[in-house]
Amino acid sequence: SQTKTHAEFYSNLGNPEKDFRNNNLTNLILDFLKKGSLLDIGAGIGFLLYQASKNSRKVKGLEPDEGLVDLSKKLFGELNIAQTSLDNYESREKFDNIIAVDVLECIADYKGALKKMVSFLNNGGRLILVVPAYPSLFGSRDKLMGYFRRFNKKEFFLELESLNLKIIKIRYWNFLMVLPYWILYKVFKKESFFDSTRGGKNRKNLLSKFLDFWFKYVENKINLSFGLSLIFVAEKRVIPMNLQKRVNL
């Protein structure tokens, strides 16, 4: 039967390390991290936090879905995940890295969310964002997932630059699925979490094996300049002390 929630999907998936999408995307994101602390906004089942913590990195996650937080404990033990949303999270703590994967499209006031993320960054800290690309692709699956939007590369670039961020990398990801996505969710208006192709318990599926190979050896190595997702890596600019004093005045 078709899953209807993220918690149900990941529970049915089984081993998250065999989910070709999240596993390969996580490996790619980990390569972008700087040394230091990490805040994962929308931590989900905690897979990325779990992988990052292997390098003795100080990690923390925010996840509003109680079902996903409970599942993370079953899969990975006690990770430092607070069951709360970014909107409700308040802290004086600053981080060297902040990650938000497939989060901003789910927030109505995403511009306010971006400003709050930047406020939690150390000077020179790194913000890594993964968002769905191409507003023209917005369709039935986006609505099923609770998305408000998909993002335009140039417009989002300008929005990030306006927040005192220096963009150091932009790339597309998930080249192969653009045409199938358009056919399934724009033309036929299907609803699906890709249950049968993501791996996990379906790891023996030949399509899953091929896609895992594709992401590992092609997508993660080469920016094909086209894809379902956009990845932005930006750093918070360091304001000179003399300018900081002027701002404070």
Backbone as JSON, one array per atom type, in Angstrom:
{
  "sequence": "SQTKTHAEFYSNLGNPEKDFRNNNLTNLILDFLKKGSLLDIGAGIGFLLYQASKNSRKVKGLEPDEGLVDLSKKLFGELNIAQTSLDNYESREKFDNIIAVDVLECIADYKGALKKMVSFLNNGGRLILVVPAYPSLFGSRDKLMGYFRRFNKKEFFLELESLNLKIIKIRYWNFLMVLPYWILYKVFKKESFFDSTRGGKNRKNLLSKFLDFWFKYVENKINLSFGLSLIFVAEKRVIPMNLQKRVNL",
  "N": [[0.85, -1.19, 0.0], [0.37, 2.33, -0.54], [2.55, 4.53, 1.06], [1.94, 7.26, 3.31], [3.16, 9.07, 4.98], [6.31, 10.51, 6.05], [7.51, 9.18, 8.22], [6.32, 6.66, 8.12], [7.18, 5.81, 5.62], [10.04, 5.64, 5.95], [10.13, 3.78, 7.98], [9.14, 1.51, 6.69], [11.11, 1.24, 4.84], [13.38, 0.04, 5.88], [16.73, -0.7, 6.16], [18.41, 2.28, 6.28], [20.86, 2.87, 5.13], [20.89, 1.59, 2.76], [19.24, 2.94, 1.15], [19.31, 4.39, -1.8], [19.09, 7.08, -2.57], [19.14, 8.86, -0.24], [21.48, 7.92, 0.97], [23.56, 8.36, -0.92], [23.27, 11.13, -1.34], [23.75, 12.07, 1.25], [26.47, 11.32, 1.56], [27.61, 13.01, -0.34], [27.01, 15.55, 0.72], [28.41, 15.47, 3.16], [31.0, 15.75, 2.27], [31.14, 18.44, 1.79], [31.27, 19.73, 4.22], [32.75, 21.87, 6.7], [35.39, 21.77, 9.18], [34.4, 21.34, 12.6], [31.41, 22.21, 14.51], [28.0, 21.03, 13.96], [24.72, 21.69, 12.85], [21.79, 20.15, 12.03], [19.01, 20.85, 10.32], [15.75, 19.81, 10.22], [16.21, 17.05, 10.64], [15.21, 14.49, 10.28], [15.33, 10.99, 10.27], [17.82, 10.98, 11.33], [20.04, 10.06, 9.95], [22.07, 11.45, 8.54], [23.23, 12.93, 10.63], [24.16, 10.84, 12.21], [26.12, 9.71, 10.54], [27.86, 11.9, 10.31], [28.69, 12.2, 12.95], [30.51, 10.18, 13.28], [32.99, 11.14, 12.77], [33.84, 12.3, 15.08], [32.57, 14.71, 15.42], [30.87, 17.51, 16.79], [27.48, 17.34, 17.0], [24.08, 18.32, 16.28], [20.55, 18.08, 15.98], [17.42, 19.21, 14.59], [14.07, 18.29, 14.57], [10.74, 18.26, 13.8], [8.86, 16.19, 13.58], [7.48, 13.76, 15.48], [7.3, 11.0, 15.07], [9.47, 10.45, 13.36], [11.62, 11.17, 15.0], [11.39, 9.27, 17.03], [11.85, 6.97, 15.5], [14.48, 7.41, 14.75], [15.83, 6.93, 17.14], [15.48, 4.2, 17.43], [16.92, 3.26, 15.27], [19.52, 4.4, 15.42], [20.19, 4.87, 18.05], [20.7, 7.1, 20.83], [20.76, 10.0, 19.47], [21.61, 13.47, 19.25], [18.99, 14.95, 18.9], [16.58, 17.38, 18.83], [13.14, 17.51, 19.36], [11.61, 19.62, 17.65], [10.65, 22.5, 15.72], [12.34, 24.68, 13.38], [11.27, 27.21, 13.57], [10.37, 27.33, 16.2], [12.66, 27.04, 17.64], [15.08, 28.33, 19.78], [18.2, 29.69, 20.58], [21.43, 30.6, 21.89], [23.6, 29.44, 20.93], [26.13, 28.96, 18.5], [27.04, 27.69, 15.24], [29.4, 25.87, 13.22], [28.7, 24.65, 10.89], [25.67, 24.45, 9.1], [22.97, 22.56, 8.04], [20.33, 22.02, 5.77], [18.26, 19.9, 4.38], [15.99, 19.39, 1.88], [14.05, 21.03, 3.14], [13.36, 23.84, 3.15], [11.39, 24.15, 1.19], [9.18, 23.25, 2.48], [8.4, 25.14, 4.27], [6.4, 27.88, 4.91], [7.11, 30.64, 5.24], [9.85, 30.89, 4.03], [11.93, 32.65, 3.64], [12.19, 34.02, 6.05], [12.97, 31.84, 7.56], [15.47, 31.29, 6.44], [16.93, 33.57, 7.24], [16.98, 33.12, 9.98], [18.47, 30.77, 10.12], [20.98, 31.71, 9.23], [21.57, 33.4, 11.34], [22.34, 31.62, 13.3], [24.81, 30.81, 12.54], [28.35, 30.7, 12.89], [30.75, 33.33, 12.21], [32.1, 32.99, 9.05], [31.1, 30.49, 8.98], [29.46, 27.63, 7.49], [26.74, 27.17, 5.3], [24.65, 24.73, 4.08], [22.43, 23.85, 1.66], [19.76, 21.97, 0.36], [17.44, 21.93, -2.14], [14.31, 21.55, -3.97], [14.39, 21.77, -7.52], [13.41, 23.93, -10.28], [10.59, 25.62, -10.64], [8.56, 25.17, -12.52], [8.15, 22.46, -12.52], [6.53, 21.86, -10.41], [4.16, 19.81, -8.97], [1.83, 17.05, -8.53], [3.16, 15.34, -6.69], [4.72, 17.11, -5.21], [2.71, 18.44, -3.84], [1.69, 16.31, -2.34], [3.86, 15.86, -0.64], [3.77, 18.1, 0.89], [4.94, 20.45, 0.04], [5.57, 23.93, -0.58], [6.69, 25.16, -2.71], [9.0, 25.09, -5.54], [12.41, 25.8, -6.48], [14.03, 28.49, -8.19], [17.16, 28.72, -9.69], [18.78, 31.11, -10.17], [17.3, 33.15, -8.87], [17.26, 32.23, -6.23], [19.95, 32.22, -5.64], [20.48, 35.01, -5.59], [18.91, 35.73, -3.41], [20.24, 34.44, -1.3], [22.74, 35.72, -1.39], [21.99, 38.25, -0.55], [21.82, 37.95, 2.15], [24.22, 38.31, 3.41], [25.9, 36.24, 2.64], [28.43, 34.3, 1.14], [28.51, 32.69, -1.84], [29.79, 29.59, -2.52], [29.56, 27.29, -3.9], [27.43, 25.84, -6.33], [25.27, 23.39, -7.47], [23.5, 21.06, -9.56], [21.52, 18.11, -8.96], [20.51, 14.71, -9.32], [19.86, 13.95, -12.07], [18.74, 11.97, -13.81], [16.06, 11.61, -13.09], [14.44, 13.74, -13.84], [12.85, 13.85, -16.26], [11.12, 11.49, -15.9], [9.86, 12.42, -13.55], [8.45, 14.67, -14.43], [6.64, 13.46, -16.22], [5.22, 11.65, -14.52], [4.19, 13.29, -12.43], [3.39, 15.79, -13.34], [2.08, 15.37, -15.75], [0.52, 12.92, -15.47], [-0.22, 13.17, -12.85], [0.35, 11.59, -10.55], [0.68, 10.06, -7.24], [3.3, 9.41, -5.14], [5.9, 7.93, -3.14], [8.11, 6.84, -4.23], [8.45, 4.22, -3.37], [9.12, 1.63, -4.3], [11.57, 1.8, -5.51], [13.65, 2.92, -4.03], [15.49, 1.43, -2.58], [16.67, -0.06, 0.41], [14.58, -2.43, 1.84], [14.01, -3.24, -0.66], [16.35, -3.7, -1.97], [17.34, -5.6, -3.78], [16.18, -5.04, -6.12], [16.66, -4.43, -9.52], [16.6, -1.93, -10.72], [17.04, -0.24, -8.53], [19.67, -0.97, -7.89], [21.03, -0.11, -10.18], [20.52, 2.68, -10.08], [21.74, 3.34, -7.66], [24.43, 2.84, -8.32], [24.69, 4.77, -10.36], [24.32, 7.25, -8.99], [26.44, 7.15, -7.17], [28.81, 6.93, -8.73], [28.53, 8.67, -10.88], [26.63, 10.99, -10.64], [27.51, 12.04, -8.13], [30.08, 12.66, -8.71], [30.2, 14.32, -10.91], [28.96, 17.45, -11.94], [26.13, 17.69, -13.62], [24.71, 19.81, -14.5], [21.95, 19.93, -14.53], [18.98, 18.8, -13.04], [16.78, 17.29, -10.53], [17.15, 18.37, -8.0], [18.63, 21.18, -6.31], [21.75, 22.14, -5.04], [23.16, 24.24, -2.72], [26.05, 25.74, -1.47], [27.2, 27.83, 0.94], [28.96, 30.51, 2.63], [29.08, 32.34, 5.66], [29.82, 35.68, 5.58], [32.69, 37.29, 6.94], [32.56, 40.02, 8.97], [34.53, 42.89, 9.19], [36.03, 44.2, 12.23], [35.91, 47.01, 12.6], [33.77, 47.72, 10.98], [31.76, 46.26, 12.22], [31.49, 47.68, 14.61], [30.42, 50.04, 13.65], [27.98, 49.13, 12.69], [26.81, 48.3, 15.09], [26.55, 50.76, 16.35]],
  "CA": [[0.0, 0.0, 0.0], [1.12, 3.57, -0.67], [2.79, 5.24, 2.32], [1.42, 8.62, 3.3], [3.97, 9.94, 5.83], [7.74, 10.23, 6.03], [7.83, 8.18, 9.23], [5.88, 5.36, 7.6], [8.07, 5.46, 4.52], [11.34, 5.22, 6.45], [9.93, 2.55, 8.75], [9.0, 0.43, 5.71], [12.31, 1.16, 4.01], [14.35, -0.88, 6.47], [18.07, -0.17, 6.38], [18.56, 3.55, 5.57], [22.12, 2.91, 4.39], [20.66, 1.01, 1.44], [18.39, 3.87, 0.39], [20.32, 4.96, -2.69], [19.02, 8.54, -2.65], [19.65, 9.5, 0.97], [22.85, 7.5, 1.23], [24.49, 9.06, -1.81], [23.17, 12.56, -1.08], [24.46, 12.29, 2.52], [27.91, 11.25, 1.3], [27.99, 14.22, -1.07], [26.94, 16.68, 1.64], [29.49, 15.36, 4.13], [32.23, 16.25, 1.64], [31.09, 19.91, 1.78], [31.33, 20.25, 5.57], [33.98, 22.36, 7.29], [35.62, 21.24, 10.52], [33.64, 22.02, 13.64], [30.08, 21.76, 14.91], [27.0, 20.86, 12.89], [23.29, 21.7, 13.14], [21.01, 19.62, 10.92], [17.63, 21.31, 10.45], [14.96, 18.8, 9.54], [17.15, 15.93, 10.71], [14.56, 13.25, 9.88], [15.68, 9.82, 11.1], [19.14, 11.19, 11.9], [21.07, 9.33, 9.22], [23.21, 12.34, 8.26], [23.89, 13.21, 11.91], [24.85, 9.62, 12.61], [27.33, 9.6, 9.72], [28.77, 13.01, 10.65], [29.22, 12.0, 14.3], [31.59, 9.2, 13.22], [34.24, 11.89, 12.71], [33.98, 13.0, 16.36], [32.05, 16.06, 15.23], [29.75, 17.88, 17.66], [26.32, 17.42, 16.13], [22.76, 18.54, 16.86], [19.51, 18.09, 14.97], [16.06, 19.66, 14.88], [13.1, 17.55, 13.79], [9.42, 18.43, 14.42], [8.03, 14.98, 13.46], [7.73, 12.84, 16.6], [7.5, 9.65, 14.52], [10.84, 10.36, 12.84], [12.54, 11.21, 16.14], [11.31, 7.94, 17.66], [12.49, 6.01, 14.61], [15.93, 7.64, 14.8], [16.34, 6.27, 18.35], [15.5, 2.76, 17.17], [17.93, 2.96, 14.26], [20.87, 4.89, 15.7], [20.4, 5.16, 19.46], [20.43, 8.47, 21.3], [21.39, 11.12, 18.79], [21.24, 14.77, 19.83], [17.94, 15.52, 18.06], [15.5, 18.01, 19.57], [11.87, 17.45, 18.64], [11.11, 20.97, 17.51], [10.84, 23.11, 14.4], [13.24, 25.83, 13.35], [10.5, 28.37, 13.99], [10.25, 27.33, 17.66], [13.98, 26.82, 18.24], [15.81, 29.52, 20.19], [19.45, 29.34, 21.23], [22.56, 31.5, 21.65], [24.68, 28.62, 20.4], [26.48, 29.16, 17.09], [27.54, 26.47, 14.63], [30.31, 26.01, 12.09], [27.98, 24.13, 9.72], [24.23, 24.24, 9.22], [22.46, 21.84, 6.87], [18.87, 21.88, 5.64], [18.02, 19.09, 3.18], [14.56, 19.25, 1.58], [13.35, 21.67, 4.25], [12.84, 25.17, 2.85], [10.18, 24.05, 0.39], [8.09, 22.87, 3.38], [8.17, 26.25, 5.18], [5.69, 28.96, 4.22], [7.99, 31.81, 5.28], [11.2, 30.33, 3.91], [12.91, 33.74, 3.74], [12.41, 34.2, 7.47], [13.72, 30.67, 8.01], [16.85, 31.48, 6.01], [17.55, 34.58, 8.11], [17.21, 32.51, 11.28], [19.6, 29.86, 9.95], [22.21, 32.5, 9.16], [21.84, 33.94, 12.68], [22.94, 30.56, 14.1], [26.12, 30.49, 11.99], [29.55, 31.45, 13.23], [31.35, 34.03, 11.08], [32.85, 32.02, 8.26], [30.4, 29.21, 9.02], [28.98, 27.15, 6.2], [25.34, 26.8, 5.16], [24.46, 23.8, 2.97], [21.0, 23.74, 1.42], [19.28, 21.16, -0.77], [16.05, 22.31, -2.42], [13.84, 21.06, -5.27], [14.63, 22.72, -8.6], [12.46, 24.19, -11.36], [9.2, 25.87, -10.27], [7.64, 24.64, -13.54], [7.91, 21.04, -12.26], [5.66, 21.7, -9.25], [3.03, 18.96, -9.36], [1.08, 16.27, -7.54], [3.99, 14.81, -5.62], [5.07, 18.24, -4.35], [1.56, 18.67, -2.96], [1.66, 15.17, -1.42], [4.94, 16.03, 0.33], [3.54, 19.31, 1.67], [5.8, 21.53, -0.43], [4.95, 25.19, -1.01], [7.37, 25.72, -3.89], [10.29, 24.65, -6.02], [13.27, 26.98, -6.49], [14.77, 28.94, -9.36], [18.58, 28.82, -9.33], [19.27, 32.49, -10.14], [16.58, 33.91, -7.85], [17.68, 31.77, -4.92], [21.32, 32.72, -5.51], [20.42, 36.41, -5.2], [18.37, 35.78, -2.05], [21.29, 34.05, -0.37], [23.75, 36.78, -1.36], [21.45, 39.39, 0.2], [21.9, 37.63, 3.58], [25.64, 38.36, 3.79], [26.48, 34.93, 2.39], [29.26, 34.14, -0.05], [28.19, 31.41, -2.47], [31.04, 28.96, -2.94], [29.28, 26.17, -4.8], [26.05, 25.55, -6.72], [25.22, 22.28, -8.42], [22.28, 20.27, -9.66], [21.67, 16.7, -8.56], [19.4, 13.83, -9.73], [19.64, 14.21, -13.49], [17.93, 10.96, -14.5], [14.64, 11.58, -12.71], [13.7, 14.94, -14.25], [11.8, 13.49, -17.23], [10.1, 10.67, -15.23], [9.12, 13.25, -12.6], [7.51, 15.49, -15.19], [5.6, 12.58, -16.76], [4.41, 11.08, -13.45], [3.55, 14.2, -11.49], [2.8, 16.92, -14.05], [1.17, 14.87, -16.79], [-0.44, 11.94, -14.95], [-0.6, 13.61, -11.5], [0.44, 10.46, -9.64], [1.16, 10.31, -5.88], [4.21, 8.31, -4.85], [7.14, 8.18, -2.42], [9.13, 6.0, -4.87], [8.68, 3.12, -2.44], [9.64, 0.41, -4.91], [12.86, 2.01, -6.18], [14.61, 3.63, -3.2], [16.45, 0.56, -1.93], [16.19, -0.62, 1.66], [14.12, -3.8, 1.72], [13.93, -3.56, -2.08], [17.72, -3.54, -2.47], [17.62, -6.53, -4.87], [15.58, -4.48, -7.32], [17.71, -4.07, -10.47], [16.58, -0.48, -10.91], [17.69, 0.34, -7.36], [21.11, -1.19, -8.02], [21.54, 0.78, -11.22], [20.48, 4.06, -9.61], [22.78, 3.48, -6.65], [25.68, 2.95, -9.08], [24.66, 6.04, -11.08], [24.56, 8.35, -8.07], [27.76, 7.02, -6.54], [29.94, 7.07, -9.63], [28.31, 9.71, -11.89], [26.04, 12.21, -10.08], [28.32, 12.6, -7.05], [31.4, 13.02, -9.23], [30.1, 15.3, -12.0], [27.78, 18.32, -11.96], [25.58, 17.58, -14.97], [24.05, 21.1, -14.8], [20.52, 19.7, -14.71], [18.57, 17.8, -12.07], [15.61, 17.58, -9.72], [17.52, 19.11, -6.8], [19.7, 22.17, -6.33], [22.57, 22.16, -3.83], [23.88, 25.49, -2.52], [26.99, 25.79, -0.36], [27.52, 29.24, 1.15], [29.63, 30.82, 3.89], [28.75, 33.64, 6.25], [30.94, 36.6, 5.44], [33.26, 37.83, 8.18], [32.51, 41.48, 8.96], [35.65, 43.47, 9.93], [35.65, 44.75, 13.53], [35.55, 48.43, 12.5], [32.43, 47.8, 10.41], [30.85, 45.75, 13.21], [31.22, 48.76, 15.55], [29.51, 50.98, 12.99], [26.66, 48.49, 12.66], [26.29, 48.32, 16.46], [26.15, 52.14, 16.64]],
  "C": [[0.89, 1.24, 0.0], [1.31, 4.23, 0.69], [2.35, 6.69, 2.18], [2.22, 9.59, 4.17], [5.44, 9.57, 5.7], [8.11, 9.14, 7.02], [7.46, 6.78, 8.75], [6.79, 4.89, 6.47], [9.4, 4.92, 5.03], [11.25, 3.96, 7.3], [9.84, 1.35, 7.81], [10.28, 0.2, 4.92], [13.31, 0.16, 4.55], [15.67, -0.19, 6.71], [18.28, 1.13, 5.59], [19.85, 3.65, 4.77], [21.99, 2.3, 3.0], [19.65, 1.8, 0.62], [19.32, 4.67, -0.51], [20.28, 6.49, -2.7], [19.65, 9.18, -1.41], [21.1, 9.14, 1.25], [23.84, 8.27, 0.37], [24.45, 10.57, -1.61], [23.89, 12.91, 0.22], [25.96, 12.28, 2.3], [28.41, 12.5, 0.58], [28.03, 15.42, -0.12], [28.08, 16.65, 2.66], [30.81, 15.87, 3.57], [32.29, 17.78, 1.64], [31.3, 20.53, 3.16], [32.73, 20.8, 5.9], [34.21, 21.61, 8.61], [34.76, 22.0, 11.52], [32.24, 21.46, 13.82], [29.09, 21.77, 13.76], [25.6, 20.9, 13.47], [22.56, 21.24, 11.89], [19.55, 19.98, 11.15], [16.74, 20.42, 9.58], [15.75, 17.5, 9.48], [16.54, 14.59, 10.33], [14.89, 12.11, 10.83], [17.1, 9.9, 11.64], [20.28, 10.52, 11.17], [22.3, 10.2, 8.97], [23.96, 12.66, 9.55], [24.72, 12.02, 12.37], [26.16, 9.48, 11.84], [28.34, 10.68, 10.08], [29.42, 12.8, 12.01], [30.35, 10.98, 14.34], [32.95, 9.87, 13.2], [34.47, 12.73, 13.96], [33.53, 14.46, 16.25], [30.9, 16.31, 16.22], [28.53, 18.13, 16.79], [25.04, 17.65, 16.93], [21.75, 18.58, 15.73], [18.21, 18.65, 15.49], [15.11, 18.88, 13.99], [11.72, 17.64, 14.46], [8.56, 17.17, 14.44], [8.39, 13.98, 14.55], [8.01, 11.42, 16.11], [8.91, 9.45, 14.01], [11.87, 10.37, 13.97], [12.56, 9.86, 16.85], [12.03, 6.89, 16.82], [14.01, 6.17, 14.63], [16.55, 6.95, 16.02], [16.44, 4.76, 18.15], [16.64, 2.39, 16.24], [19.35, 3.27, 14.72], [21.13, 5.18, 17.18], [20.12, 6.62, 19.77], [21.3, 9.48, 20.55], [20.88, 12.41, 19.43], [20.23, 15.47, 18.92], [16.84, 16.08, 18.95], [14.23, 17.95, 18.74], [11.23, 18.84, 18.63], [11.34, 21.45, 16.09], [11.83, 24.25, 14.5], [12.53, 27.07, 13.89], [10.44, 28.48, 15.52], [11.6, 27.21, 18.38], [14.65, 28.15, 18.54], [17.08, 29.09, 20.93], [20.5, 30.42, 20.94], [23.74, 30.75, 21.04], [24.88, 28.89, 18.91], [27.14, 27.89, 16.56], [28.47, 26.79, 13.47], [29.68, 25.54, 10.79], [26.49, 24.03, 10.04], [23.75, 23.62, 7.9], [20.94, 21.83, 6.91], [18.61, 21.18, 4.31], [16.51, 18.9, 2.99], [13.71, 19.82, 2.7], [12.66, 22.96, 3.84], [11.56, 25.15, 2.03], [8.95, 23.73, 1.23], [7.7, 24.0, 4.32], [7.53, 27.41, 4.41], [6.55, 30.21, 4.12], [9.44, 31.34, 5.19], [12.27, 31.42, 4.01], [13.22, 34.04, 5.21], [13.23, 33.06, 8.05], [15.2, 30.79, 7.64], [17.59, 32.47, 6.91], [17.87, 33.97, 9.47], [18.38, 31.54, 11.21], [20.92, 30.62, 9.97], [22.59, 33.05, 10.54], [22.49, 32.92, 13.59], [24.33, 30.16, 13.6], [27.21, 31.32, 12.63], [30.0, 32.24, 12.01], [32.26, 33.06, 10.34], [32.21, 30.65, 8.25], [29.74, 28.89, 7.7], [27.52, 26.72, 6.26], [25.19, 25.94, 3.9], [22.97, 23.52, 2.81], [20.74, 22.84, 0.22], [17.8, 21.47, -0.95], [15.63, 21.73, -3.76], [13.96, 22.15, -6.34], [13.43, 22.83, -9.54], [11.02, 24.35, -10.87], [8.19, 25.28, -11.25], [7.33, 23.17, -13.34], [6.94, 20.81, -11.09], [4.38, 20.95, -9.65], [2.45, 18.17, -8.2], [1.93, 15.75, -6.41], [4.46, 15.92, -4.67], [3.95, 18.53, -3.36], [1.45, 17.55, -1.92], [2.68, 15.35, -0.3], [4.76, 17.28, 1.2], [4.42, 20.47, 1.27], [4.97, 22.77, -0.77], [5.51, 25.65, -2.35], [8.51, 24.81, -4.34], [11.09, 25.91, -6.34], [13.94, 27.21, -7.85], [16.21, 29.24, -8.96], [19.04, 30.27, -9.18], [18.61, 33.29, -9.03], [17.05, 33.52, -6.45], [19.11, 32.22, -4.63], [21.31, 34.16, -5.0], [19.88, 36.57, -3.78], [19.43, 35.45, -1.02], [22.37, 35.13, -0.27], [23.28, 37.98, -0.55], [21.54, 39.19, 1.7], [23.34, 37.59, 4.08], [26.3, 36.99, 3.66], [27.3, 34.97, 1.11], [28.99, 32.76, -0.62], [29.49, 30.79, -2.99], [30.79, 27.76, -3.85], [27.78, 26.08, -5.06], [26.1, 24.37, -7.68], [23.83, 21.65, -8.41], [22.58, 18.83, -9.27], [20.39, 15.96, -8.93], [18.94, 14.14, -11.16], [18.61, 13.27, -14.11], [16.44, 11.07, -14.26], [13.84, 12.78, -13.17], [12.56, 14.58, -15.21], [10.74, 12.58, -16.61], [9.24, 11.47, -14.26], [8.05, 14.07, -13.32], [6.35, 14.63, -15.71], [4.65, 12.11, -15.65], [3.58, 12.12, -12.72], [3.01, 15.49, -12.11], [1.75, 16.44, -15.05], [0.09, 13.97, -16.19], [-0.86, 12.22, -13.51], [-0.66, 12.45, -10.51], [0.86, 10.93, -8.24], [2.03, 9.14, -5.47], [5.4, 8.8, -4.05], [8.3, 7.41, -3.05], [9.46, 4.78, -4.0], [9.43, 1.94, -3.07], [11.03, 0.58, -5.51], [13.96, 2.56, -5.28], [15.64, 2.73, -2.52], [15.88, -0.05, -0.67], [15.81, -2.08, 1.5], [14.03, -4.24, 0.26], [15.3, -3.49, -2.75], [17.99, -4.44, -3.67], [16.99, -6.09, -6.19], [16.68, -3.99, -8.27], [17.77, -2.57, -10.71], [17.27, 0.23, -9.76], [19.2, 0.21, -7.46], [21.72, -0.26, -9.06], [21.6, 2.22, -10.73], [21.52, 4.31, -8.53], [24.15, 3.65, -7.31], [25.78, 4.33, -9.75], [24.99, 7.21, -10.14], [25.97, 8.32, -7.5], [28.89, 7.38, -7.48], [29.75, 8.14, -10.71], [27.83, 11.0, -11.23], [26.93, 12.85, -9.01], [29.71, 13.04, -7.49], [31.33, 14.19, -10.21], [28.82, 16.13, -11.83], [27.25, 18.36, -13.39], [24.76, 18.8, -15.38], [22.56, 20.96, -15.08], [20.12, 18.65, -13.69], [17.39, 18.24, -11.24], [15.92, 18.45, -8.52], [18.63, 20.1, -7.08], [20.43, 22.12, -4.99], [23.35, 23.47, -3.8], [24.8, 25.35, -1.32], [27.44, 27.24, -0.23], [28.19, 29.42, 2.5], [29.23, 32.21, 4.36], [29.97, 34.54, 6.2], [31.4, 37.12, 6.8], [33.27, 39.35, 8.06], [33.68, 42.02, 9.77], [35.18, 44.18, 11.2], [35.21, 46.21, 13.42], [34.15, 48.6, 11.92], [31.4, 47.27, 11.4], [30.49, 46.85, 14.22], [30.25, 49.76, 14.95], [28.08, 50.43, 12.96], [26.01, 48.56, 14.03], [25.83, 49.74, 16.85], [24.84, 52.48, 15.95]]
}
